[in-house]
Short mmCIF file of C-alpha atoms and ligand atoms in Angstrom, two decimals:
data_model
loop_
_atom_site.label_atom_id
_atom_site.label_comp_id
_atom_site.label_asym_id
_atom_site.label_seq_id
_atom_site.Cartn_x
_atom_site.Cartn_y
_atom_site.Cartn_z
CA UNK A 169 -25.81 30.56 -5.53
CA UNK A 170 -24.71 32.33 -2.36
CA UNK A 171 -20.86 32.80 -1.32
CA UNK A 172 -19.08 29.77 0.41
CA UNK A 173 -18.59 30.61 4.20
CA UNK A 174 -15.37 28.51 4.15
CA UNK A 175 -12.09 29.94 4.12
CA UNK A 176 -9.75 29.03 1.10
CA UNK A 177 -7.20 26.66 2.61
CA UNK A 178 -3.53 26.10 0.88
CA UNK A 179 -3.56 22.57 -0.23
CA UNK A 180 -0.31 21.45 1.77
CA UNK A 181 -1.93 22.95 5.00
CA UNK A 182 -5.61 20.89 4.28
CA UNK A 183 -3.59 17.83 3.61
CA UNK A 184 -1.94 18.13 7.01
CA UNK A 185 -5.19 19.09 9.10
CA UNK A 186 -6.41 15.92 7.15
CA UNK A 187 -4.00 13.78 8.73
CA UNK A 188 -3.72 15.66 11.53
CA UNK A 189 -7.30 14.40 12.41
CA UNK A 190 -7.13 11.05 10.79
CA UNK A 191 -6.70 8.09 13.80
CA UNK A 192 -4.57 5.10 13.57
CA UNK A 193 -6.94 2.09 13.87
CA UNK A 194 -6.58 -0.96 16.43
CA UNK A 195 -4.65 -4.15 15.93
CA UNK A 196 -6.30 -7.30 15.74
CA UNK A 197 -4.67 -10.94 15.31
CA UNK A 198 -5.10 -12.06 11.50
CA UNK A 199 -3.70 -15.79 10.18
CA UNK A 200 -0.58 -15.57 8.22
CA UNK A 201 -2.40 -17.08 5.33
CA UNK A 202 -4.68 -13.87 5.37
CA UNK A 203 -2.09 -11.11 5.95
CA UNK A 204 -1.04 -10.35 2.15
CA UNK A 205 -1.24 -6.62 1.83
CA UNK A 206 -1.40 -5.65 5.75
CA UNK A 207 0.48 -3.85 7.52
CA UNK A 208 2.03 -5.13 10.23
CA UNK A 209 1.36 -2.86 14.13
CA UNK A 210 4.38 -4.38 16.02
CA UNK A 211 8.02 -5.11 14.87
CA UNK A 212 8.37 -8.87 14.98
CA UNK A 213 11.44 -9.38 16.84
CA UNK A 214 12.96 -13.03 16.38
CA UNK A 215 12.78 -15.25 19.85
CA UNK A 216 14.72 -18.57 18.11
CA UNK A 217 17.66 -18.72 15.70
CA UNK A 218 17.15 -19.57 11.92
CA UNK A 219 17.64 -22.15 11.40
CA UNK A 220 17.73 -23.25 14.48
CA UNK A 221 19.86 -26.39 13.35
CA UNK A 222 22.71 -26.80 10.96
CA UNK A 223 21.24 -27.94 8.01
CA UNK A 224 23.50 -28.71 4.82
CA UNK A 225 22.82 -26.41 1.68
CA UNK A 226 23.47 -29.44 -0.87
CA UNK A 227 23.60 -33.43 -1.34
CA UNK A 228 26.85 -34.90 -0.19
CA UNK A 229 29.27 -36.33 2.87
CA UNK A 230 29.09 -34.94 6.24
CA UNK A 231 32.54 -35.63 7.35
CA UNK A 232 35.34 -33.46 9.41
CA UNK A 233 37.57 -30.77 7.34
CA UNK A 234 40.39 -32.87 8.84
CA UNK A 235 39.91 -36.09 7.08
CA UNK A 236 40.68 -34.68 4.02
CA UNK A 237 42.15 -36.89 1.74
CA UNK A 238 41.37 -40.30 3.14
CA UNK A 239 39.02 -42.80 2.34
CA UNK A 240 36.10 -43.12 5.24
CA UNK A 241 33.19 -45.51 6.15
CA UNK A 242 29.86 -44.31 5.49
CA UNK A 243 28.21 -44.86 8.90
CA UNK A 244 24.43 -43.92 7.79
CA UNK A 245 21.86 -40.96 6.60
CA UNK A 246 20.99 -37.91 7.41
CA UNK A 247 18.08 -36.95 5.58
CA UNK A 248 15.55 -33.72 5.89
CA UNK A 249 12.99 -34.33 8.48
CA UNK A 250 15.07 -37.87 9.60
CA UNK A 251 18.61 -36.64 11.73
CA UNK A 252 20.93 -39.46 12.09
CA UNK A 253 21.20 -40.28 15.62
CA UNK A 254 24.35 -39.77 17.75
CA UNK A 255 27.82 -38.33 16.52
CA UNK A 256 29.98 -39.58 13.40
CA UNK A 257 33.19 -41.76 14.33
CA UNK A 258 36.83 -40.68 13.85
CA UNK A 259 37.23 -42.01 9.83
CA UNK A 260 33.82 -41.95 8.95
CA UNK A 261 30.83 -40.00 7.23
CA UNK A 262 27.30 -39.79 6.89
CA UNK A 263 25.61 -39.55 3.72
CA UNK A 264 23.43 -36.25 4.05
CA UNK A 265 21.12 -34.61 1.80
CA UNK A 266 19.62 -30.90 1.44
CA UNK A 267 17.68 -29.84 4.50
CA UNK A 268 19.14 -32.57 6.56
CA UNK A 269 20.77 -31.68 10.13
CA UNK A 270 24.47 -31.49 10.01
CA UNK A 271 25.56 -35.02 12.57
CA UNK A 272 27.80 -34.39 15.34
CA UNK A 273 31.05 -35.01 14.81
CA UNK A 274 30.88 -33.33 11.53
CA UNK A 275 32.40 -29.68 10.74
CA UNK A 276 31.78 -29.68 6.74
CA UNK A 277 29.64 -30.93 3.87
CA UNK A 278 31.44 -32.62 0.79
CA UNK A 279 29.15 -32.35 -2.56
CA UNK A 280 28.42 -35.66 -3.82
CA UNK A 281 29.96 -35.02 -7.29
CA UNK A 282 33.34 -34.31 -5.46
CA UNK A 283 33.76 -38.08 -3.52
CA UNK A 284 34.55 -41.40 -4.84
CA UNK A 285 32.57 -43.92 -3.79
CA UNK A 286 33.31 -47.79 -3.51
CA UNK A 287 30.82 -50.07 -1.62
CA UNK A 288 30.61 -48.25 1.66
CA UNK A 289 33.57 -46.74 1.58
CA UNK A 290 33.88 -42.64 0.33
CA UNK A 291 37.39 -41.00 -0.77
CA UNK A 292 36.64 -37.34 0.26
CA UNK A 293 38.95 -34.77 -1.75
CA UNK A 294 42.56 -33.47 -0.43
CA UNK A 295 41.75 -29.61 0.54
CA UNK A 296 38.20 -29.41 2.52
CA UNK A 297 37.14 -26.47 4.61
CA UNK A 298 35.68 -26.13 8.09
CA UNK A 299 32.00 -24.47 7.32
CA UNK A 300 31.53 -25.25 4.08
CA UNK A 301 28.17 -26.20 2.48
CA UNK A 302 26.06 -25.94 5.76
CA UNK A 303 23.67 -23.50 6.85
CA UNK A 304 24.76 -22.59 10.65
CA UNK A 305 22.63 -22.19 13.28
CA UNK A 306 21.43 -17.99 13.07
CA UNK A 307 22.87 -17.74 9.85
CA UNK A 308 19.27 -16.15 8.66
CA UNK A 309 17.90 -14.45 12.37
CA UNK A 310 19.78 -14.46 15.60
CA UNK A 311 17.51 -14.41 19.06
CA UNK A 312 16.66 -10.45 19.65
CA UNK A 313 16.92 -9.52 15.76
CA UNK A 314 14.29 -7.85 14.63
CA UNK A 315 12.65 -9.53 11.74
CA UNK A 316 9.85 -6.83 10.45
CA UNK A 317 9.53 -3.64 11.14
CA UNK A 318 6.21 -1.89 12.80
CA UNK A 319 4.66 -0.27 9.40
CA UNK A 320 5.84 -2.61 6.59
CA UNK A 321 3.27 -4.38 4.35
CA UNK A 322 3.18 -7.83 4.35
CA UNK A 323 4.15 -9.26 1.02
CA UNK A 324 5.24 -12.94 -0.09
CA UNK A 325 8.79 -13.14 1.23
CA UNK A 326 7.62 -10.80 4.91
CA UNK A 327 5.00 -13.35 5.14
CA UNK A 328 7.35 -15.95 4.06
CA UNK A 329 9.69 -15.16 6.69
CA UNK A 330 7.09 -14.52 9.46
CA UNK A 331 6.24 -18.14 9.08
CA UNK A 332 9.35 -19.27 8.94
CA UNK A 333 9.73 -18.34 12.53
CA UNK A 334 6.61 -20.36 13.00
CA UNK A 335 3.75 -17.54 13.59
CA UNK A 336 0.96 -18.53 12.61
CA UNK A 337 -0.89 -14.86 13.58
CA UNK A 338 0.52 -11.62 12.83
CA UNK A 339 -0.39 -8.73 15.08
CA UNK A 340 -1.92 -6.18 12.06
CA UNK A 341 -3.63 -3.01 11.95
CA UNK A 342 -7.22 -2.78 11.52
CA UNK A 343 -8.60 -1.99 7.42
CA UNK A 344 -10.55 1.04 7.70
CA UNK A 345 -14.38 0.37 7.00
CA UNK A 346 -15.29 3.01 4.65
CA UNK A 347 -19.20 3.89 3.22
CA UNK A 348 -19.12 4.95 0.15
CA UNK A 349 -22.06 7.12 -1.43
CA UNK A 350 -23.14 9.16 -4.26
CA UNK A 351 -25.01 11.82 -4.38
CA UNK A 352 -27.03 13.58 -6.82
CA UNK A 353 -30.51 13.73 -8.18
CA UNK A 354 -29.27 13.13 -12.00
CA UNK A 355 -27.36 9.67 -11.27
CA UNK A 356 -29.03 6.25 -12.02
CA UNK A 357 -27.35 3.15 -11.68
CA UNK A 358 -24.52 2.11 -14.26
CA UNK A 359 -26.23 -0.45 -16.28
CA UNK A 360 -29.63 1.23 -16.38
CA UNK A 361 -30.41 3.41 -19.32
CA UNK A 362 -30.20 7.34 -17.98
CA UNK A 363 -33.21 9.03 -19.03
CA UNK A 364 -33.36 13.04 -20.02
CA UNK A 365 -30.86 14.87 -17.94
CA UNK A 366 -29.66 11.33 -16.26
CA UNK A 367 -25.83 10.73 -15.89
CA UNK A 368 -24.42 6.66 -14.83
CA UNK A 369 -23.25 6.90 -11.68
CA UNK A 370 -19.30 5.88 -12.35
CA UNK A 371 -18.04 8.01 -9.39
CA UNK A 372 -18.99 4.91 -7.32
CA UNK A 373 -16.86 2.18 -9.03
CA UNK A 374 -13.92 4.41 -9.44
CA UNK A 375 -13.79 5.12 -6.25
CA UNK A 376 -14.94 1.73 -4.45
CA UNK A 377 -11.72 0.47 -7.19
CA UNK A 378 -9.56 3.35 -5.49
CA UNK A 379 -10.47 2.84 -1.73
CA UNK A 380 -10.12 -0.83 -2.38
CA UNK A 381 -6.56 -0.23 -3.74
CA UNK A 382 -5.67 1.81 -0.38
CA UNK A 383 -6.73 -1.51 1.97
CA UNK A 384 -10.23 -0.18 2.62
CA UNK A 385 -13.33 -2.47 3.43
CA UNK A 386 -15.94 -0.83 1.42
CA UNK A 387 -19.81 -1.00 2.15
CA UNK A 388 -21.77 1.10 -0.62
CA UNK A 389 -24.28 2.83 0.21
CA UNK A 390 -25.84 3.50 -3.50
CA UNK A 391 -26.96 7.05 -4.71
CA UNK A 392 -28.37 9.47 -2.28
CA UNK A 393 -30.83 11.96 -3.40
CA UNK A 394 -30.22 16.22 -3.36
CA UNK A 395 -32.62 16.64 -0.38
CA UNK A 396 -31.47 16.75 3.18
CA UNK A 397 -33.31 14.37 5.40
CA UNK A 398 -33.20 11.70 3.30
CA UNK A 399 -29.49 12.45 2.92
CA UNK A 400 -29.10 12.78 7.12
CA UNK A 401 -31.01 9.25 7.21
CA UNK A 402 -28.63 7.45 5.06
CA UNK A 403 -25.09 8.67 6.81
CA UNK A 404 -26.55 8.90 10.29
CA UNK A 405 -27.00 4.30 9.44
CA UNK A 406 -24.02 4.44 7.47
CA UNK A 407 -21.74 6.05 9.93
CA UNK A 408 -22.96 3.37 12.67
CA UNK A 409 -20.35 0.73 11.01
CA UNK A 410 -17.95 2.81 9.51
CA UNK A 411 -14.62 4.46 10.66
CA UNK A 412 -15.35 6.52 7.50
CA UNK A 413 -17.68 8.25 5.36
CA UNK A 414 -16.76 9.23 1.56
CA UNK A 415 -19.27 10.80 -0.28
CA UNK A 416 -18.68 11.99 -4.03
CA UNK A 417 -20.92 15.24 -5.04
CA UNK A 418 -22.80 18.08 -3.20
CA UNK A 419 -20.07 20.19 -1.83
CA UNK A 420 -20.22 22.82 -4.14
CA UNK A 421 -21.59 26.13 -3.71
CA UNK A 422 -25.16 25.41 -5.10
CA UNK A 423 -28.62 25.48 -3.57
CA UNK A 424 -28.69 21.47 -4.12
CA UNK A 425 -24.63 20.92 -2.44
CA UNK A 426 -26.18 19.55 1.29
CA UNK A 427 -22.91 17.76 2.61
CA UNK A 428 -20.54 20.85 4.24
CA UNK A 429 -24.15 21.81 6.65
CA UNK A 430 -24.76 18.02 7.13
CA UNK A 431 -21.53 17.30 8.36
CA UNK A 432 -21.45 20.45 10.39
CA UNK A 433 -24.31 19.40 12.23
CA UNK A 434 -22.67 16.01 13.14
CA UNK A 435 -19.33 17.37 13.87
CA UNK A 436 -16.47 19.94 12.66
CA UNK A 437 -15.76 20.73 8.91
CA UNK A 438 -11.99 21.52 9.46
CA UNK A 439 -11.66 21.85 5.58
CA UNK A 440 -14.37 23.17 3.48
CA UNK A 441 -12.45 24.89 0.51
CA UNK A 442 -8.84 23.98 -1.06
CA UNK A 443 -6.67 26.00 -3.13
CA UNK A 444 -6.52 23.35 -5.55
CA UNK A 445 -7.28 22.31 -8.66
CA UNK A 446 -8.65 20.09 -9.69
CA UNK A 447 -11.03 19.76 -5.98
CA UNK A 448 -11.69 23.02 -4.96
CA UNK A 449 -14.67 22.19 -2.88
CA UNK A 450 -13.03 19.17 -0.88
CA UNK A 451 -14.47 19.02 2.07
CA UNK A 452 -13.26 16.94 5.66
CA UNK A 453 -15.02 16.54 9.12
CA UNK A 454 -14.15 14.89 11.96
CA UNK A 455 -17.36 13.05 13.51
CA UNK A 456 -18.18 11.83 16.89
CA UNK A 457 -15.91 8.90 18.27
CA UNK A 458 -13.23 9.32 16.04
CA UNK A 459 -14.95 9.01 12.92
CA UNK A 460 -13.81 11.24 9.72
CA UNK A 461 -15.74 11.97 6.39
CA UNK A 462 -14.28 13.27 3.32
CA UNK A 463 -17.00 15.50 1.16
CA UNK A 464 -15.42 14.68 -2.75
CA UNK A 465 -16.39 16.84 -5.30
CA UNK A 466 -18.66 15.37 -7.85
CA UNK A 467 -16.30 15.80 -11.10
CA UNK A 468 -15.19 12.55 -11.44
CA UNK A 469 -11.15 13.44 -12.33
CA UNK A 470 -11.64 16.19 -9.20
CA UNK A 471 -13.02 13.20 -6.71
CA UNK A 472 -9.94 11.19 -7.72
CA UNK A 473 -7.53 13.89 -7.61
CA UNK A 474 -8.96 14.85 -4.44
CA UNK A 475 -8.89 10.92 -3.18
CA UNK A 476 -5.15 10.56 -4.10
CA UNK A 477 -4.26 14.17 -2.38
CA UNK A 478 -5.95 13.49 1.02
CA UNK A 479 -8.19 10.05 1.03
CA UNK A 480 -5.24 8.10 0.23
CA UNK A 481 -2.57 9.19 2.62
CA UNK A 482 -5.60 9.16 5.19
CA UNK A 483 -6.42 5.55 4.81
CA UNK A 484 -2.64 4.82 5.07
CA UNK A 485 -2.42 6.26 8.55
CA UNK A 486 -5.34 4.28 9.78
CA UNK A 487 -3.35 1.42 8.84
CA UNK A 488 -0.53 1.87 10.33
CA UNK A 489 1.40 2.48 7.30
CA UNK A 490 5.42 3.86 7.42
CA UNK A 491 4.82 5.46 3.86
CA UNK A 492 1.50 7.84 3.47
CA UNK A 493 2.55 9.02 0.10
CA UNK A 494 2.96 7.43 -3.35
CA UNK A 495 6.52 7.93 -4.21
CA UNK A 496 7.31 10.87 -6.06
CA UNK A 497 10.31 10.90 -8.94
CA UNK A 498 11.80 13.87 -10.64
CA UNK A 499 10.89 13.79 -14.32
CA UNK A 500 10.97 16.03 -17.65
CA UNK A 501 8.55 18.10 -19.09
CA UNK A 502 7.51 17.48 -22.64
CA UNK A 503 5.13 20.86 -22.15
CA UNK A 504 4.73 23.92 -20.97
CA UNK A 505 3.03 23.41 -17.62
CA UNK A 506 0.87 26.38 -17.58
CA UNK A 507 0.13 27.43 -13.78
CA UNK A 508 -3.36 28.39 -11.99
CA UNK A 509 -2.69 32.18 -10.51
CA UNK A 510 -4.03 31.06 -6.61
CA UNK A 511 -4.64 27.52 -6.54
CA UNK A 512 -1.80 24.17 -6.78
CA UNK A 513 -2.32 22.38 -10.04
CA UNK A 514 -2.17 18.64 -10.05
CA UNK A 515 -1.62 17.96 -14.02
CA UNK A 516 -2.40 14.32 -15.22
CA UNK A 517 0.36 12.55 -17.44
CA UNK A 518 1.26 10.18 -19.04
CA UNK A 519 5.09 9.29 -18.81
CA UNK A 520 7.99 7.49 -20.66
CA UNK A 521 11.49 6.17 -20.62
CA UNK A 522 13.91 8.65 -22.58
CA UNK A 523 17.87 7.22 -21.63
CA UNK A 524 17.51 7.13 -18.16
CA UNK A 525 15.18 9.49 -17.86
CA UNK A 526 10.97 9.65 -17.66
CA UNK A 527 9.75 12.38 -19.77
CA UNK A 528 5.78 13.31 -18.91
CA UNK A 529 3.71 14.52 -21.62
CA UNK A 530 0.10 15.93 -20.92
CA UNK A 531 -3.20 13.79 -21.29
CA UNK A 532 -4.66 16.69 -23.04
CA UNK A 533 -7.41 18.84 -21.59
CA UNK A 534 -7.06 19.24 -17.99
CA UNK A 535 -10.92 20.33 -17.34
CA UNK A 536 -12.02 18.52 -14.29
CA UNK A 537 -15.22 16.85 -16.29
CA UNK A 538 -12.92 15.01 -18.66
CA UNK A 539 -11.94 11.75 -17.00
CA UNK A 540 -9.99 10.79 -20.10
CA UNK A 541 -7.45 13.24 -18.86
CA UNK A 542 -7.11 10.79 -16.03
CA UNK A 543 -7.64 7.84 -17.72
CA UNK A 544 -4.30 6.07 -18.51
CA UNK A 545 -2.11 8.72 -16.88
CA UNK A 546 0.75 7.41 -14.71
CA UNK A 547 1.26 10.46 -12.53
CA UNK A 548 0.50 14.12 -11.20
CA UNK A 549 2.57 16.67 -12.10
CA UNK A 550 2.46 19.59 -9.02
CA UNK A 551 2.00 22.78 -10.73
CA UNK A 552 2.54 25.45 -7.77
CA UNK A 553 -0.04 28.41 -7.80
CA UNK A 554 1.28 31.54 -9.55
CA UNK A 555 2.17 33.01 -12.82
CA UNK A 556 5.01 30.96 -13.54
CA UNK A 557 4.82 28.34 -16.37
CA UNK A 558 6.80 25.48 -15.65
CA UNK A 559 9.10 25.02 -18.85
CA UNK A 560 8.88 22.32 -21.57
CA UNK A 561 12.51 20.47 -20.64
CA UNK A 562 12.20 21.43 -17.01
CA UNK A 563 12.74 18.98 -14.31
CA UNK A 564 9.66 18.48 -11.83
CA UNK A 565 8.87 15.95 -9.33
CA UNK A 566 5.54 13.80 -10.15
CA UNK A 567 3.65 12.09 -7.65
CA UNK A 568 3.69 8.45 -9.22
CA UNK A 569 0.46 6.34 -10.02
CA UNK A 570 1.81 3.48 -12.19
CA UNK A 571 5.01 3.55 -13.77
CA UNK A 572 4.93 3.08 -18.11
P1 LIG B 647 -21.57 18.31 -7.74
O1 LIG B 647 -20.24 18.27 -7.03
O2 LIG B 647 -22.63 17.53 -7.07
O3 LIG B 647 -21.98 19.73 -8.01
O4 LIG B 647 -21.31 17.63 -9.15
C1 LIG B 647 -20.41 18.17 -10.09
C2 LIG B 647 -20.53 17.44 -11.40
O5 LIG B 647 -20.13 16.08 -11.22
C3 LIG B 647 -21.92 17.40 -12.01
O6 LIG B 647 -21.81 17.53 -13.41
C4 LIG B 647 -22.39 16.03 -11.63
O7 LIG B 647 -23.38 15.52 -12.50
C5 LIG B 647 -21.14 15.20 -11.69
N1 LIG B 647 -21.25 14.06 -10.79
C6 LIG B 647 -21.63 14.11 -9.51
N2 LIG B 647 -21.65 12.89 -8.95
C7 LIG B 647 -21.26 12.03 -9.91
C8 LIG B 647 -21.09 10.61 -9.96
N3 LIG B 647 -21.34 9.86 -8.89
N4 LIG B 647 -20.68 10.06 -11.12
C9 LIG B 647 -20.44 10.83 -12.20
N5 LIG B 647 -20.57 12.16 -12.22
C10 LIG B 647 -20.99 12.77 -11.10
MG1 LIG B 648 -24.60 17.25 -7.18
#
């Protein structure tokens, strides 16, 4: 063991160099049918009106509000996709159905279960309003409105809508491409039996299932061996295709932890030691052209702690995305949160409804080898550095992961 040449960095100020150095990615053109969970790189501002024709919300009359009362001659259809042609008579109606345009001539829409009809003759009621039961022209989007914000994920109804305008291509950020290794001389594949001394390898699917989550396109690289040229080999090919390198393992402070010097020698460690815990030895390095790799530790609740405190928000900015963080919501202690004296605590809990309230109780042991304590928690509960327990009954905020 020798000392770690890294300074000890306050969590809040690694997270920011962490972004700080993170770039936003290009756009590129994707098809609307392929846009679910992107986030859009320009606001989408609308050019026609929607709808861009009146278009009657129900099955009925077209007539004018003025008729009221009197008995009027059905002069033909107006169904959706099939107008009726030309403008509507003084005394008469059209028959029109959902969807269909709104004739000329016409100011209001009488529902079919209102009339009395005889032949091909319709007695409209004796009050009718001006406006009713049509959609007008820019009811939904006036020219110049902006219909999506730079930033938002698309989802159903922003998708929905985008099409509705009739895009067929959304202008969308780039997903990061992300390599994804292990690393470690004691890991064998999950599936194979370990032999003496051997652990699975799960760091790899808990991660590719939490970079996946965060809109990453994931190549894995497999396990890489605790010797350094065969290491340099496989993120020097890696990092050809990538806009970023995660690695779980070999960051700590032991004659076998190669990443910090490896990633030094392709670029800058800005972050080599965090006052954290869980993730003390997080490490982050900018590469050439804009690349970034994140060193996780090899404790598999510290490489997911450390994924959700940096990685995450990280992979959000390459996106494009408004929000970096997971939302955070004040809830109630069910323990005594017992502090670390010089390093931020992130506590894993699990959390339910009391009234209106969400109470968090802990998952147990907190050690950084025990992925149970992550397993099943919905959120992290910030313990600051210090001597300070926070209170059983106190309020906190939690950074949310699922809610119960
Ligand atoms: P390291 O950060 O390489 O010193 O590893 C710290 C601990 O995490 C050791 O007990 C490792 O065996 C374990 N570990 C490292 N990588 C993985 C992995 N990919 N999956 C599961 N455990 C791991
Ligand atoms: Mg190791």
């Amino acid at each position: 063991m020798r000392a770690s040449a890294y300074p000890l960095i306050d969590a809040d100020v690694a997270a920011a160099l962490v972004l700080e150095h993170t770039p936003v990615l290009g756009v590129e053109h994707v098809a609307v049918g392929d846009c679910g969970g992107r986030v859009l790189a320009e606001d989408l501002v609308a050019e026609a009106p929607l709808p861009a024709f009146p278009s009657s919300a129900v099955d009925g009359f077209a007539v004018r509000a003025s008729d009221a009362g009197k008995t009027l001659r059905v002069v033909g259809e107006s169904a959706a996709g099939r107008p009726f042609h030309g403008a509507i008579p003084p005394n008469s109606a059209a028959r029109i159905l959902t969807g269909g345009v709104l004739p000329e001539g016409a100011d209001c829409v009488v529902m079919v279960e209102e009339v009395q009809l005889a032949g091909d003759a319709v007695t409209v009621p004796k009050a009718l309003n001006a406006g009713a039961n049509y959609h007008k022209v820019g009811d939904d989007l006036k020219p110049g409105d902006r219909i999506l914000a730079a930033g938002v994920q698309l989802g159903a109804a922003e998708i929905g809508v985008a099409a509705a305008t009739g895009r067929a291509n959304l202008p969308v950020r780039r997903r990061p491409r992300v390599a994804l290794m292990s690393t470690g001389d004691e890991l064998v594949e999950v599936g194979k039996r370990p032999g003496p001394g051997q652990i699975p390898d799960s760091n790899r699917w808990a991660l590719l299932a939490a970079l996946r989550e965060a809109g990453a396109d994931v190549s894995v690289l497999g396990i890489a061996p605790d010797e350094a040229e065969a290491l340099r080999r496989l993120v020097v090919a890696a990092l050809l295709a990538s806009d970023a390198l995660v690695t779980s393992g070999g960051v700590s402070v032991g004659t076998h932890d190669l990443d910090k010097p490896l990633l030094e020698s392709l670029g800058n460690v800005h972050v080599g030691r965090v006052k954290l815990k869980p993730g003390k030895p997080f490490t982050f390095a900018t590469l050439d052209n804009h690349r970034v790799a994140f060193g996780l530790p090899g404790f598999p609740v510290s490489s997911l702690v450390t994924f959700e405190v940096f990685v995450r928000p990280a992979l959000r900015k390459m996106q494009g995305f408004g929000q970096l963080h997971r939302p955070s919501l004040p809830v109630r202690l069910a323990y005594d949160a017992k502090p670390t004296a010089d390093r931020t605590e992130y506590q894993r809990v699990t959390l339910h409804h009391e009234g209106r309230e969400l109470v968090a109780e802990t998952t147990g042991s907190q050690s950084s080898s025990r992925l149970m304590s992550l397993a099943g928690a919905h959120a992290l509960v910030r313990v600051p550095a210090g001597d300070q327990s926070l209170k059983a009954g106190s309020m906190v905020e939690a950074m949310i992961l699922a809610l119960p």
